[in-house]
Short mmCIF file of C-alpha atoms in Angstrom, two decimals:
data_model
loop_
_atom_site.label_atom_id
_atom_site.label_comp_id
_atom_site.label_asym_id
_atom_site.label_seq_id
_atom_site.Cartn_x
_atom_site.Cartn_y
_atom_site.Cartn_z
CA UNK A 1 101.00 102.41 122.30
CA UNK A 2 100.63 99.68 119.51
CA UNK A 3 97.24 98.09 118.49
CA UNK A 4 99.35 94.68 118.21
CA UNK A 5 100.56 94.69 122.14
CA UNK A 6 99.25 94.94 125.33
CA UNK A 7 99.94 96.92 128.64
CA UNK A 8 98.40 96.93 132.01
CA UNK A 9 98.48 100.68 132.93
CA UNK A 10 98.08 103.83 131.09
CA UNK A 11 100.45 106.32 129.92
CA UNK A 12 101.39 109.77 128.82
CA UNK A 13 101.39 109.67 125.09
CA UNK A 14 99.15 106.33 124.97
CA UNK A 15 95.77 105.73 122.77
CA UNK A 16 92.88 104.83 124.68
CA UNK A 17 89.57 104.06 123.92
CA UNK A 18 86.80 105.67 126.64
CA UNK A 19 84.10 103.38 126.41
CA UNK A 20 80.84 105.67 127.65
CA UNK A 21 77.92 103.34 126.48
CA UNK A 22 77.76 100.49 123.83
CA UNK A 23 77.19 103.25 121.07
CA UNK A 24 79.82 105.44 121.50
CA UNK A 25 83.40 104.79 121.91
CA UNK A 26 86.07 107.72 121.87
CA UNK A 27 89.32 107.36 121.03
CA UNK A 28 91.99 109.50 123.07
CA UNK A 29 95.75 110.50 123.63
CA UNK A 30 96.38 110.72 126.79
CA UNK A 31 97.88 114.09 126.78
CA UNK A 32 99.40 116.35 129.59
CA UNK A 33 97.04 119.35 131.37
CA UNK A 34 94.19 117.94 128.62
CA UNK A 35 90.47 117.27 129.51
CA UNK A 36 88.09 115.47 128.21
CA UNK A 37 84.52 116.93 127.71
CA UNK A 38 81.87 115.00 127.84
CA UNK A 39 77.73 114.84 128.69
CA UNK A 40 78.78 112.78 131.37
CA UNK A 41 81.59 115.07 132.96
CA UNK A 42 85.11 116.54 132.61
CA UNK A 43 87.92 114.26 132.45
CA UNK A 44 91.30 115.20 133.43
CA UNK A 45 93.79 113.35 131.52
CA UNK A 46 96.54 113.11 133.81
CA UNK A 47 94.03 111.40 136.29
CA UNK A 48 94.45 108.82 133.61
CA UNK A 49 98.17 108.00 133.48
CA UNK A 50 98.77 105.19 135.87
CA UNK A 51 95.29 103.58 135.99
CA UNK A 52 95.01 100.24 134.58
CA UNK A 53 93.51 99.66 131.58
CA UNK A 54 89.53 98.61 131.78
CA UNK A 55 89.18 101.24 135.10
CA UNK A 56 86.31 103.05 135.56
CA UNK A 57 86.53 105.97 135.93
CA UNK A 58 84.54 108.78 137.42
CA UNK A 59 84.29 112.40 136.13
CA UNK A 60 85.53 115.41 138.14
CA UNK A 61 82.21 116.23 139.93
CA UNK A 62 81.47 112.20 139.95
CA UNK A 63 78.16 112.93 138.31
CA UNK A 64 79.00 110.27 135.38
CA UNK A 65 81.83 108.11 134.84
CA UNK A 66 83.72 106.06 131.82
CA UNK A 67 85.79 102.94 130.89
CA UNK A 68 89.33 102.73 130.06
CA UNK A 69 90.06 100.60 127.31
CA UNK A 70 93.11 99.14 125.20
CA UNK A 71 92.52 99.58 121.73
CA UNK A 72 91.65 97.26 119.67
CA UNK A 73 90.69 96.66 116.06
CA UNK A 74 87.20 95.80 117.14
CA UNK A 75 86.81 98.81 119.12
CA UNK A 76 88.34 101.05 116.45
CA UNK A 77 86.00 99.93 114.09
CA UNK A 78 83.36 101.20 116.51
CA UNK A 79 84.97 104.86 116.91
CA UNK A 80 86.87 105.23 114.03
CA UNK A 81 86.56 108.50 111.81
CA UNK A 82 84.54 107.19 108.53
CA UNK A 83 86.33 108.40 105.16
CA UNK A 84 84.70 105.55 103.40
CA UNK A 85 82.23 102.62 103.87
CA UNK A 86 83.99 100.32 106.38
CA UNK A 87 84.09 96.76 106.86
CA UNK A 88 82.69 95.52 110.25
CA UNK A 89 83.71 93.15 112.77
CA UNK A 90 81.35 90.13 111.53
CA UNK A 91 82.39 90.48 108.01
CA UNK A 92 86.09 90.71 108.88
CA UNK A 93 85.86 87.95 111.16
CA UNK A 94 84.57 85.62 108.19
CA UNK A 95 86.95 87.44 106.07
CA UNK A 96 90.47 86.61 107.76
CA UNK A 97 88.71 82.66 108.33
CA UNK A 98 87.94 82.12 105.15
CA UNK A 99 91.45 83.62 103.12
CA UNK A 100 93.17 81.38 105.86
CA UNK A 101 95.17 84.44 107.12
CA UNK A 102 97.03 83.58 110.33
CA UNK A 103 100.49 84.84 111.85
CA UNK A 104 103.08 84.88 109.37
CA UNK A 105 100.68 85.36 106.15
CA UNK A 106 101.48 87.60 103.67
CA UNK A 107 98.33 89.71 102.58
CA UNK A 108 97.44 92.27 99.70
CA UNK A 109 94.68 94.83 100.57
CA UNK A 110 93.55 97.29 97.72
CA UNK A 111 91.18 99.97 98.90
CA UNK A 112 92.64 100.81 102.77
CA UNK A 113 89.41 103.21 102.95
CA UNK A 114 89.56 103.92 106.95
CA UNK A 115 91.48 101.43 107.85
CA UNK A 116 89.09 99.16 109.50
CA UNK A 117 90.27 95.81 108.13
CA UNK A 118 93.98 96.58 108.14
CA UNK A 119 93.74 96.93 111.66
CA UNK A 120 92.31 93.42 111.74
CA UNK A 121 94.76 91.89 109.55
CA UNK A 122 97.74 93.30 111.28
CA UNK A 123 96.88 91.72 114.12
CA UNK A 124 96.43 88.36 112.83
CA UNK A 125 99.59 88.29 110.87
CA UNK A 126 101.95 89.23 113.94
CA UNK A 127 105.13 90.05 114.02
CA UNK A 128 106.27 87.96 111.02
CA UNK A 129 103.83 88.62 109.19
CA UNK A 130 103.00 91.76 106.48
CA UNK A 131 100.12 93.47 105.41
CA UNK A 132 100.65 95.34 101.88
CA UNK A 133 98.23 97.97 101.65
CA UNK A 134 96.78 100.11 98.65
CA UNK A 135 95.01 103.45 98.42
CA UNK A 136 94.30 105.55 95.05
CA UNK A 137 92.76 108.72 96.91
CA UNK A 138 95.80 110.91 97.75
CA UNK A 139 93.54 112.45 100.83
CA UNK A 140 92.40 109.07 102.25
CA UNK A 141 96.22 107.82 101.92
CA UNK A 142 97.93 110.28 104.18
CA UNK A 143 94.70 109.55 106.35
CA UNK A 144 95.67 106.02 106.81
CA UNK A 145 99.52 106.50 106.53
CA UNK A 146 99.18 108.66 109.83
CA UNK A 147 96.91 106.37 111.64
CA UNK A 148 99.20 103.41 110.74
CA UNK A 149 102.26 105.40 112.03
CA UNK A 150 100.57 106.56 115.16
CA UNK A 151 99.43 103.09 115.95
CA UNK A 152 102.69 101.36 115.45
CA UNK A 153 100.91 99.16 112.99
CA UNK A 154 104.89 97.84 111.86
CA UNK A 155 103.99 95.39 109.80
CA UNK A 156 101.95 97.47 107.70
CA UNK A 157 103.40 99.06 104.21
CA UNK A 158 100.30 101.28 102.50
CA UNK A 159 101.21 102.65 98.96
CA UNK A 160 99.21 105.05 97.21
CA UNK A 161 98.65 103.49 93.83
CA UNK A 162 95.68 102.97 91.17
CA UNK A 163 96.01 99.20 91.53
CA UNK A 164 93.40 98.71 88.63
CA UNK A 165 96.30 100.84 85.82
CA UNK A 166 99.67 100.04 87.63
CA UNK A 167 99.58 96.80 89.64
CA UNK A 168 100.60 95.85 92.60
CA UNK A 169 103.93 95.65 92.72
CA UNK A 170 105.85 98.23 94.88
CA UNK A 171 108.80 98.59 92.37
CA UNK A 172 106.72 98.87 88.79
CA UNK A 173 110.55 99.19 87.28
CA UNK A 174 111.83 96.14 88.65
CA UNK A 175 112.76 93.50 86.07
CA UNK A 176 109.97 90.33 86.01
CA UNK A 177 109.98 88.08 88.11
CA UNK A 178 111.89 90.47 91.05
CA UNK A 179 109.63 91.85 93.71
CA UNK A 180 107.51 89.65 94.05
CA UNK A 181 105.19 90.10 97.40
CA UNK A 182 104.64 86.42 97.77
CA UNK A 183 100.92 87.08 98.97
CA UNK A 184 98.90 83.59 100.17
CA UNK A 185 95.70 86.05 100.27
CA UNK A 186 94.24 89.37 98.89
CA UNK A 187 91.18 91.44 99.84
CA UNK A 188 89.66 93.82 96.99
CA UNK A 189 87.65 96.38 98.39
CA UNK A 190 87.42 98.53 94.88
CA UNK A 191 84.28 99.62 92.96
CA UNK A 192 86.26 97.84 89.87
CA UNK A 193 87.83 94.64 91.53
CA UNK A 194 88.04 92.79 87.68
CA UNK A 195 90.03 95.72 86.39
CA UNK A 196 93.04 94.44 89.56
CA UNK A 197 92.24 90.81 89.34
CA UNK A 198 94.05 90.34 86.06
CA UNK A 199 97.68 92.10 87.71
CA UNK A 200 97.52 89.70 90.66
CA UNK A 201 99.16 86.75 89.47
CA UNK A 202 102.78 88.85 88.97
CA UNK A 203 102.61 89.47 93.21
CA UNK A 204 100.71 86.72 94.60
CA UNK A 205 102.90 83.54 95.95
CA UNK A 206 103.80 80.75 93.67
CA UNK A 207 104.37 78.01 96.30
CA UNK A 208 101.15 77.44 98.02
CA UNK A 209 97.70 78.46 96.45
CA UNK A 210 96.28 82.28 96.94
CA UNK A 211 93.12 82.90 98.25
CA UNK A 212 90.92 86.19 97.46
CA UNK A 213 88.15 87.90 99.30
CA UNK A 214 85.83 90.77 96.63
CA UNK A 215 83.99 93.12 98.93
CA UNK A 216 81.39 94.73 96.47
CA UNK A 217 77.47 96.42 97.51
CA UNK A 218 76.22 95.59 94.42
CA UNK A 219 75.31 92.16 92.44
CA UNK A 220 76.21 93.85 89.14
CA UNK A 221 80.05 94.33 90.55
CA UNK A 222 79.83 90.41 92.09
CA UNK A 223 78.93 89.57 87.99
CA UNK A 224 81.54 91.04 86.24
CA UNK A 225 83.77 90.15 89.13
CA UNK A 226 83.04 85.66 88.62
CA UNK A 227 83.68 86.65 85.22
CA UNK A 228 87.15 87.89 85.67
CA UNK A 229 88.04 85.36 87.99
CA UNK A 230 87.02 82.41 85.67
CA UNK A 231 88.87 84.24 82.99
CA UNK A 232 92.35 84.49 84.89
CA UNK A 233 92.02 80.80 86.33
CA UNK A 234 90.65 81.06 89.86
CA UNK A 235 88.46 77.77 91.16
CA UNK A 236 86.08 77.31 94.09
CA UNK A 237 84.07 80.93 93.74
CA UNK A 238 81.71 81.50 95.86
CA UNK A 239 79.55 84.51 97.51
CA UNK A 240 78.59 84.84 100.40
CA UNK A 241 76.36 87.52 102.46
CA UNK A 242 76.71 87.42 106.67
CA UNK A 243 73.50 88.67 107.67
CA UNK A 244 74.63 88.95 111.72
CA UNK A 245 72.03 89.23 114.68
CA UNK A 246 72.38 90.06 118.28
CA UNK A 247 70.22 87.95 120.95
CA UNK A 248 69.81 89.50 123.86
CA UNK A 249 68.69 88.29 127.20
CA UNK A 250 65.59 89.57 129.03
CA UNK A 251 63.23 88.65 131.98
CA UNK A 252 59.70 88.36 130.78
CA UNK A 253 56.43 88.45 133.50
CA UNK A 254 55.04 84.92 133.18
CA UNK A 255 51.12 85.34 133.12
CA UNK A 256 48.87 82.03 134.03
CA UNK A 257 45.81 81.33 132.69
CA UNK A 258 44.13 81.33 136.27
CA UNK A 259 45.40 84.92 136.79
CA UNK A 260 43.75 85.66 133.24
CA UNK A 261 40.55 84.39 134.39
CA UNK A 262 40.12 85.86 137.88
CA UNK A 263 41.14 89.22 136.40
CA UNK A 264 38.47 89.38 133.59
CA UNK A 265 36.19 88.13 136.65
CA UNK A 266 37.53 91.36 138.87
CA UNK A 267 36.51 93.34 136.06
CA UNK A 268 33.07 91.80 135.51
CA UNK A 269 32.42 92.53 138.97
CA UNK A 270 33.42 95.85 138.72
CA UNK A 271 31.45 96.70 136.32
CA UNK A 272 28.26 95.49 137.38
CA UNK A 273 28.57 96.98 140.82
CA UNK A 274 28.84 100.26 138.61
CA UNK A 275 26.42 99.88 136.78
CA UNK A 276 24.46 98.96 140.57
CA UNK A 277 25.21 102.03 141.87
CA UNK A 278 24.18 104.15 138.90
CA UNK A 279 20.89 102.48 138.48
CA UNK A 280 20.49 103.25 142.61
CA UNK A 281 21.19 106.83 142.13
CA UNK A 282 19.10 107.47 138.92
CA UNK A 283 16.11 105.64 141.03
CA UNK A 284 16.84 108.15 143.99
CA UNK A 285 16.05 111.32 141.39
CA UNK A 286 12.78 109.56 139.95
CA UNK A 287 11.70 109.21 143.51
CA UNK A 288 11.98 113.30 143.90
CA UNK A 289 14.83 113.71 145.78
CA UNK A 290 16.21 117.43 146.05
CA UNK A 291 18.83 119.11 143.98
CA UNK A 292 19.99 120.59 146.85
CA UNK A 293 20.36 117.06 148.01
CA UNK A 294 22.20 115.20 144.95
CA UNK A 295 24.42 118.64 144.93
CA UNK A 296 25.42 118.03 148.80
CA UNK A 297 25.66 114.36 148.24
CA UNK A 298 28.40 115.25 145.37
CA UNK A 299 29.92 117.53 147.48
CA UNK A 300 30.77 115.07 150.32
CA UNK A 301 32.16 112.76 146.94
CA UNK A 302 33.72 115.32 145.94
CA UNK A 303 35.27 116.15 149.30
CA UNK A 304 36.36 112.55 150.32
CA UNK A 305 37.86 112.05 146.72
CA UNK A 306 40.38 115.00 147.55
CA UNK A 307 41.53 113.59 151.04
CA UNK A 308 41.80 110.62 149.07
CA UNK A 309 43.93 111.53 146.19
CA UNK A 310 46.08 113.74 148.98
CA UNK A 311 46.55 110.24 150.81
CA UNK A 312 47.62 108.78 147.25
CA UNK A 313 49.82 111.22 146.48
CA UNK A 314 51.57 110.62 149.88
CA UNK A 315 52.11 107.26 149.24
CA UNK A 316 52.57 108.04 145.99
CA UNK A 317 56.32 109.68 147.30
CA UNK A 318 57.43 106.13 147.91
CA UNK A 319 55.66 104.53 146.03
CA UNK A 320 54.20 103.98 142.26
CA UNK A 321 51.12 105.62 141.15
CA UNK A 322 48.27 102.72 141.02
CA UNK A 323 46.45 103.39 137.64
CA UNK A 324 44.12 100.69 138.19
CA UNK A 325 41.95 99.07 140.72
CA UNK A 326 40.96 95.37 141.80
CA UNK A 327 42.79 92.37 140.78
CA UNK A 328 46.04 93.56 139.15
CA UNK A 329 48.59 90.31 139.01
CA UNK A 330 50.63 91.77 136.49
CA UNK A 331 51.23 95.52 137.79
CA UNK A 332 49.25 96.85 134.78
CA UNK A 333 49.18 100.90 134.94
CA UNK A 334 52.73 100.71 137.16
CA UNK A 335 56.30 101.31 136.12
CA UNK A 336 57.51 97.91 136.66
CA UNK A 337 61.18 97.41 136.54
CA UNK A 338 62.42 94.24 134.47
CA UNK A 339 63.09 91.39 137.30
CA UNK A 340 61.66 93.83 139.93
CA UNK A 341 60.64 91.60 143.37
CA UNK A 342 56.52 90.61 143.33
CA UNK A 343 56.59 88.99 140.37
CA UNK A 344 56.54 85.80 138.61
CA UNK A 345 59.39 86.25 135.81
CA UNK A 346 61.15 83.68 133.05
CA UNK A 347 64.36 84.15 131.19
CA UNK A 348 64.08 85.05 127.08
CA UNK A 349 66.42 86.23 124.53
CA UNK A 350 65.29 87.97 121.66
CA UNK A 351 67.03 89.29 118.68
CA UNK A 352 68.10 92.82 118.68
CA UNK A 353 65.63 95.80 117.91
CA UNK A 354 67.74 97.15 115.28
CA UNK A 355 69.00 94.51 112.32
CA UNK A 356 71.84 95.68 110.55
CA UNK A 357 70.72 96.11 107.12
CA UNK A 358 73.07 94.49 104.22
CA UNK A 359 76.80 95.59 104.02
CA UNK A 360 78.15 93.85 101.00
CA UNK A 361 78.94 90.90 99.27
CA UNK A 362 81.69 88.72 99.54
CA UNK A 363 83.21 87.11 96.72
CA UNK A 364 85.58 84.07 97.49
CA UNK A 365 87.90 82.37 95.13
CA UNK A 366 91.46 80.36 95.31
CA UNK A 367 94.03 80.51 92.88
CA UNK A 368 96.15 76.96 92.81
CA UNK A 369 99.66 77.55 92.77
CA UNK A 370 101.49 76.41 88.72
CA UNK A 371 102.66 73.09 87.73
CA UNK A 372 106.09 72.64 88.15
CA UNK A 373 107.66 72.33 84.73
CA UNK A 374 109.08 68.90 85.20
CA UNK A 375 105.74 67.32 85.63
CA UNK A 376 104.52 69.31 82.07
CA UNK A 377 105.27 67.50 78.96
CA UNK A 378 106.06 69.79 75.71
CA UNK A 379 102.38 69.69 74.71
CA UNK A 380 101.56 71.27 78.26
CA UNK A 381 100.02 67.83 79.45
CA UNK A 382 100.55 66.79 83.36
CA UNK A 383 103.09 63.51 83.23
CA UNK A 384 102.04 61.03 85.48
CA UNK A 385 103.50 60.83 89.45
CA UNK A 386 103.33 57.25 88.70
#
C-alpha cells in the first residue's frame, strides 16, 4: 500500500498505522496468522483484512480496543523508527509553503535521516513530480532505501553520496551541462550545509528561480551558512524559528462572588459553634463532673460516630466520599468529573501542558534564475527591454 494513495479497506500485505492513544502510533503489516500484542489486548491480524480503514477495533477478549489508520506522512512522523533528529509536522508544513513545492516540483533533499520529510515531499509533488534524495551514512541509506521501496514512495530516487565532496549530480562523469536535475527547491538538513551550497548551482533549474530551506540546531551553523549563501549569489535570506502550541479546550467550574462569600460565612459559623461546644464541655469538667462521666459521654460519641461512618461508607458505594461539611458550591474534597451535572461550568482553552522545546532553525533563501545572454552586453551590463 502506497503513502501517496488511498484505499477504503484493508489488506493482506498492507501498512497500517494502529492508532492506540495520541502518543503512540504503531505501524503494522498486515500479515497472515500474525498478532499484535499490546497493553490493551491481542490483535489478530487477519481480523484486520477487510475492515475499512479508520475502524475501531476491539481486542480478542474486548478488554481494549484500537484505530485503523491509512498511513500518512503525518502519522509516520509520529511512529517512525528515529535514526536521526527528524523534522516534524509544523516545521515541514512551513517548509514545503515557503520553497513553493507543489505537484510537479522538482526537489533536492541532502540528509534523508529517517525519512520524515521525504515522506512529506513525495506527497506534495505527486505523480509528476520527483524528490532527489541524499544520504552519506551507508547504514541510514539502506534504512531509507527500504522504507522508500516498501512504501511505494515512486517518485523518490535516494543516492548515497557525501553531497558536501561530490555534488549532487547523480552521474559525477557526465559531461557539464548534462544531467542536470532541474530542481525549483532544495532542503539541507547537514551539520555543514555551506560546504553543499557552493555545488548547487550545476543541478538546480535555470528557468525559474530556486528556492532553499537550511535546517541547522545551532546559530553558529545559521552564520556560516548567510555567509555562503551571500557568497554564491542567493537574495531574500531569512531565518525563521516555528515555535508551535496546542490549545486545548476545557470546561472550567465558574465560581461567583456570592458563593465565595456565603462559604467563608459557612465556615465562620462553623467554627464558632466549635469553639461553643468546646468552651461548654471544658465548663462541664470545672463544674466537677465525673471521669466516669466524660469517659461514657465519649463513648456514646464514639459509638454514634461508627454507625455513622458505616452509613457513609454505604452511601459511599454509590456515591463520592464527602471530605467536607457545610456549604460546599464547588464540590471541594470530591472527585468531580470535568462537565459533570450540578455544576455551573464555562468553556476555556488553554495551551498545552507540555511546549515543545526548540527544533531548529530555518534558513530561507532564493536563487534568481541567469540573465539570458542576449540581454548582457560584452562588459556583462543588462541592455535595456526598452
Amino acid at each position: 500500500m502506497s503513502f501517496n494513495e488511498y484505499k477504503d479497506t484493508i489488506s493482506e500485505g498492507d501498512i497500517v498505522l494502529a492508532w492506540m492513544t495520541r502518543t503512540s502510533t504503531k505501524p503494522l503489516v498486515v500479515t497472515k496468522d500474525a498478532t499484535f500484542n499490546t497493553r490493551y489486548g491481542h490483535f489478530p491480524h487477519d481480523k484486520m483484512v477487510g475492515l475499512p480503514l479508520g475502524t475501531q477495533m476491539a481486542s480478542s477478549s474486548k478488554a481494549g480496543f484500537l484505530h485503523l489508520l491509512a498511513p500518512t506522512p503525518e502519522l509516520w512522523t509520529m511512529s517512525l523508527p528515529h535514526r536521526t533528529q527528524i523534522v516534524y509536522t509544523p516545521d515541514s508544513s512551513y517548509i514545503v509553503q515557503r520553497l513553493r513545492i507543489r505537484p510537479g516540483s522538482r526537489v533536492l533533499e541532502a540528509g534523508t535521516g529517517s525519512g520524515s520529510f521525504t515522506h512529506a515531499m513525495s506527497r506534495t509533488v505527486g505523480k509528476t513530480g520527483q524528490v532527489f534524495t541524499y544520504e552519506f551514512h551507508e547504514h541510514r541509506y539502506k534504512e531509507a532505501l527500504g522504507e522508500i521501496r516498501d512504501h511505494q514512495l515512486s517518485n523518490v530516487t535516494i543516492t548515497h553520496r557525501d553531497v558536501c565532496k561530490n555534488g549532487f549530480r547523480l552521474d559525477p562523469a557526465a559531461p557539464e551541462g548534462e544531467g542536470r536535475l532541474d530542481a525549483s527547491a532544495v532542503f539541507l538538513d547537514l551539520p555543514s550545509p555551506w560546504l553543499a551550497i557552493p555545488n548547487l548551482k550545476s543541478v538546480v533549474s535555470r528557468e525559474r528561480s530556486t528556492a532553499i530551506c537550511c535546517f541547522s540546531p545551532c546559530i553558529e551553523q545559521v552564520t556560516r551558512t548567510v555567509e555562503a549563501l551571500k557568497k554564491e549569489g542567493w537574495q531574500h535570506i531569512e531565518m525563521v524559528e516555528v515555535s508551535a502550541k496546542k490549545w486545548e479546550g476545557h470546561k472550567e467550574m465558574v465560581r461567583s462572588i456570592d458563593d465565595a462569600m456565603e462559604r467563608l460565612r459557612d465556615v465562620k459559623r462553623r467554627r464558632l459553634s466549635g469553639l461553643k461546644k468546646r468552651n461548654e464541655r471544658i465548663e462541664k469538667e470545672k463544674r466537677g463532673e465525673s471521669a466516669e462521666d466524660s469517659a461514657a459521654t465519649a463513648d456514646d460519641e464514639t459509638d454514634a460516630a461508627e454507625k455513622s461512618a458505616n452509613t457513609t461508607e454505604n452511601e459511599a458505594s454509590s456515591a463520592q466520599n464527602v471530605k467536607t461539611k457545610g456549604f460546599n458550591p464547588w464540590g471541594k474534597g470530591l472527585r468531580i468529573k470535568e462537565g459533570a451535572e450540578g455544576y455551573e461550568w464555562r468553556d476555556v482553552s488553554r495551551v498545552e501542558s507540555e511546549i515543545k522545546s526548540h527544533t531548529s532553525y530555518l534558513t530561507f533563501a532564493v536563487l534568481p534564475p541567469p540573465i539570458p545572454e542576449n540581454l548582457v552586453d560584452a562588459q556583462g551590463n543588462v541592455l535595456s527591454s526598452m
